[in-house]
Structure formats: C-alpha cells, structure tokens
Amino acid sequence: TRLATTGAKSNENSHPFVRGDIIGSHNGFVTNYREIDNTVSVDSEVIFDLLNKEKDYTKVFSKLEGTFAVTWFDKKTPESLFIVLYKNKDFYIADIPELSSVFYCSNLLPLEYMIESSVGFKKDRKMWTPEENKVYRINEKTKILAFLFFIHKKNVKIKEIIKKTHCTIPS
C-alpha cells in the first residue's frame, strides 16, 4: 500500500515499484528526488531507478536525502530481501517459523494482529527493528536451525540534508 505524498494516486504510482531487476517499496520521503531525476512523478521511483542502474546500494544511498524505510528484491538474487532505514524507526520484522516466513510492516499493531490471527500469540515471538544506516540482507536459503535467518549487515552513508536558510534579523 502507499500513502501518496508525491504524485497522483494511481496504479503506476503504487508499490511495489519495478525497475529492471529491482522490485521495491519505500516508506518515507526522498527530499532531493527532483535534483536526482526531474522526470519522475513519485519520490520513491528514484530509489529503485538508482538501485537498478548503479547496482551498488552504498552509492545509491549516499545520493539520497530524506527519511525512509526501503525494502527491495533483486531478481538476480530473488532469495534475498534487502532492508535499509534512515531516520525512520517505524519498521518491524517478525520471523514466523510456523509459516516458514518473515513478515515486516511499518506499524506494529497490524503485524501483531496478523501473526496472532494466523498462528496464535507467543510471548517469546521474535520481532525486531533494524538499526539505521545499515543494509540488511535476509536470505531464506541460509536459515540456521529453521528459526533464524542469516543476516548480512553493511553500513551505508546517507547524504546529509544541507539546510539552506537565509533570514534577516530585524534591528
């Protein structure tokens, strides 16, 4: 789903975005998306366009300004889910061994409700939020003991917002 913050509400502007080998979704704002590509209608598009063109996510995220939680798959490695957060702490992941699945959501309540209604409540259920400025790669093929996912974390540098403010102080 998508809360439209830029661009028209349409099927073309809805998640997931597909750009070449990249399939992804984005929660947040890319404030400099017009500087990167002024032909796009939605800020999220620049993320997945860049991921498809650059092939190196460390370079991609160094170009972006804003706040976001980004998830994506690369068709070349379809068994892996990539996740990165920047100034966006509303993101939760749950490993559900009973369903051999990982679920994620930007709001905890619907995630808990969906899990409880599907497999019941468990006090020791594993839910977590990724650290910011790190790209996580969750790979289903490298499960450990069928309960844990092997997670690769790699730090990324996000472009800092440069505030351009000019003000006149009255005398």
Coordinates of C-alpha atoms in Angstrom, one line a residue:
T1 CA 0.0 0.0 0.0
R2 CA 1.1 3.6 -0.3
L3 CA 0.2 6.8 1.3
A4 CA 0.5 9.3 -1.5
T5 CA 2.9 12.1 -0.5
T6 CA 4.1 12.9 -4.1
G7 CA 2.5 12.2 -7.4
A8 CA -1.1 11.1 -8.2
K9 CA -2.8 8.2 -6.7
S10 CA -2.7 5.6 -9.4
N11 CA -1.7 2.0 -10.2
E12 CA 1.5 3.3 -11.8
N13 CA 2.5 5.1 -8.6
S14 CA 1.7 2.3 -6.2
H15 CA 4.1 -0.1 -4.6
P16 CA 5.9 -2.2 -5.3
F17 CA 7.9 -0.3 -7.9
V18 CA 9.6 -2.5 -10.5
R19 CA 12.7 -1.0 -12.3
G20 CA 14.6 -3.6 -14.3
D21 CA 15.8 -6.2 -11.9
I22 CA 14.7 -4.3 -8.8
I23 CA 11.3 -4.7 -7.0
G24 CA 10.9 -2.5 -4.0
S25 CA 8.8 -0.4 -1.6
H26 CA 9.5 2.7 0.3
N27 CA 8.0 4.4 3.4
G28 CA 9.1 8.0 3.9
F29 CA 10.3 10.9 1.8
V30 CA 13.2 11.5 -0.6
T31 CA 13.5 15.2 -0.3
N32 CA 16.0 15.6 -3.2
Y33 CA 14.3 13.4 -5.7
R34 CA 13.8 16.2 -8.2
E35 CA 17.6 17.0 -8.1
I36 CA 18.3 13.4 -8.9
D37 CA 15.7 13.0 -11.7
N38 CA 13.1 15.6 -12.5
T39 CA 11.2 13.3 -14.8
V40 CA 9.8 11.0 -12.1
S41 CA 6.3 11.6 -10.7
V42 CA 6.9 9.9 -7.3
D43 CA 9.9 10.3 -5.0
S44 CA 10.2 6.5 -4.4
E45 CA 10.9 6.0 -8.1
V46 CA 14.4 7.5 -7.8
I47 CA 15.4 4.9 -5.2
F48 CA 14.6 1.9 -7.4
D49 CA 15.8 3.6 -10.6
L50 CA 19.2 4.2 -8.9
L51 CA 19.3 0.7 -7.5
N52 CA 18.7 -0.8 -10.9
K53 CA 21.3 1.5 -12.6
E54 CA 24.0 1.6 -10.0
K55 CA 24.0 -2.0 -8.8
D56 CA 25.9 -0.7 -5.7
Y57 CA 23.5 0.3 -2.9
T58 CA 26.2 2.1 -1.0
K59 CA 26.5 4.6 -3.8
V60 CA 22.7 4.8 -4.2
F61 CA 22.0 5.7 -0.6
S62 CA 24.9 8.2 -0.4
K63 CA 22.9 10.3 -3.0
L64 CA 19.6 10.3 -1.2
E65 CA 18.3 12.9 1.3
G66 CA 15.2 12.4 3.5
T67 CA 13.8 9.8 5.8
F68 CA 12.9 6.3 4.7
A69 CA 12.5 2.6 5.2
V70 CA 13.3 0.9 2.0
T71 CA 12.8 -2.8 1.1
W72 CA 13.8 -4.4 -2.2
F73 CA 14.4 -7.6 -4.0
D74 CA 16.9 -8.0 -6.9
K75 CA 15.7 -10.6 -9.5
K76 CA 19.3 -11.8 -9.7
T77 CA 19.2 -12.8 -6.0
P78 CA 15.5 -13.5 -5.5
E79 CA 16.0 -15.4 -2.3
S80 CA 17.3 -12.2 -0.5
L81 CA 15.3 -9.3 0.9
F82 CA 17.2 -6.1 1.4
I83 CA 16.2 -3.5 4.0
V84 CA 17.6 -0.1 5.0
L85 CA 16.3 2.5 7.4
Y86 CA 17.3 6.1 7.7
K87 CA 15.6 8.4 10.3
N88 CA 12.6 6.1 10.2
K89 CA 12.2 3.9 13.2
D90 CA 8.7 2.7 12.4
F91 CA 9.6 -0.7 10.9
Y92 CA 9.2 -4.1 12.4
I93 CA 10.2 -7.6 11.3
A94 CA 8.9 -10.9 12.7
D95 CA 10.3 -14.3 12.0
I96 CA 7.4 -16.8 12.0
P97 CA 8.8 -20.4 11.9
E98 CA 5.4 -21.9 11.8
L99 CA 4.8 -20.4 8.4
S100 CA 8.5 -20.5 7.3
S101 CA 8.2 -16.8 6.7
V102 CA 9.4 -13.4 7.6
F103 CA 6.8 -10.6 7.8
Y104 CA 7.5 -6.8 8.0
C105 CA 5.4 -3.8 8.5
S106 CA 5.8 -0.1 9.2
N107 CA 3.2 -0.4 12.0
L108 CA 3.5 -2.9 14.9
L109 CA -0.2 -3.3 15.6
P110 CA -1.3 -4.8 12.2
L111 CA 1.8 -7.0 12.2
E112 CA 0.9 -8.4 15.7
Y113 CA -2.7 -8.8 14.7
M114 CA -1.9 -10.7 11.5
I115 CA 0.5 -13.0 13.3
E116 CA -1.8 -13.7 16.2
S117 CA -4.8 -14.4 14.0
S118 CA -2.7 -16.7 11.8
V119 CA -0.6 -18.7 14.3
G120 CA -1.6 -17.5 17.7
F121 CA 0.1 -15.5 20.4
K122 CA 3.6 -16.4 21.7
K123 CA 5.2 -14.4 24.4
D124 CA 8.7 -15.1 23.1
R125 CA 7.9 -14.2 19.5
K126 CA 11.0 -12.7 17.7
M127 CA 10.2 -9.2 16.5
W128 CA 12.8 -6.5 15.9
T129 CA 13.6 -3.3 14.2
P130 CA 16.8 -2.9 12.1
E131 CA 19.4 -0.4 13.0
E132 CA 19.6 2.7 10.9
N133 CA 22.2 3.3 8.2
K134 CA 22.8 -0.4 7.7
V135 CA 21.6 -2.5 4.8
Y136 CA 20.3 -5.8 5.9
R137 CA 20.1 -8.8 3.6
I138 CA 17.8 -11.5 4.8
N139 CA 18.4 -14.7 2.9
E140 CA 15.9 -17.6 3.2
K141 CA 18.4 -20.1 1.8
T142 CA 20.8 -19.6 4.7
K143 CA 18.4 -20.4 7.5
I144 CA 20.0 -21.6 10.7
L145 CA 18.1 -24.2 12.7
A146 CA 14.9 -23.2 10.7
F147 CA 14.3 -20.4 13.2
L148 CA 17.0 -17.8 12.5
F149 CA 17.8 -16.1 9.3
F150 CA 21.4 -15.3 8.4
I151 CA 21.6 -11.6 8.2
H152 CA 24.3 -9.6 6.5
K153 CA 24.6 -6.0 7.7
K154 CA 26.6 -3.4 5.8
N155 CA 26.9 0.2 6.9
V156 CA 25.8 2.8 4.3
K157 CA 26.3 6.5 4.3
I158 CA 23.2 8.6 3.7
K159 CA 23.5 12.0 2.2
E160 CA 23.1 14.7 4.8
I161 CA 20.5 17.3 4.3
I162 CA 22.1 20.7 3.9
K163 CA 19.8 23.3 5.2
K164 CA 19.8 26.5 3.1
T165 CA 18.2 29.1 5.2
H166 CA 18.6 32.8 4.9
C167 CA 17.0 35.2 7.4
T168 CA 17.2 38.8 8.2
I169 CA 17.2 39.7 11.8
P170 CA 15.2 42.8 12.4
S171 CA 17.0 45.6 14.2

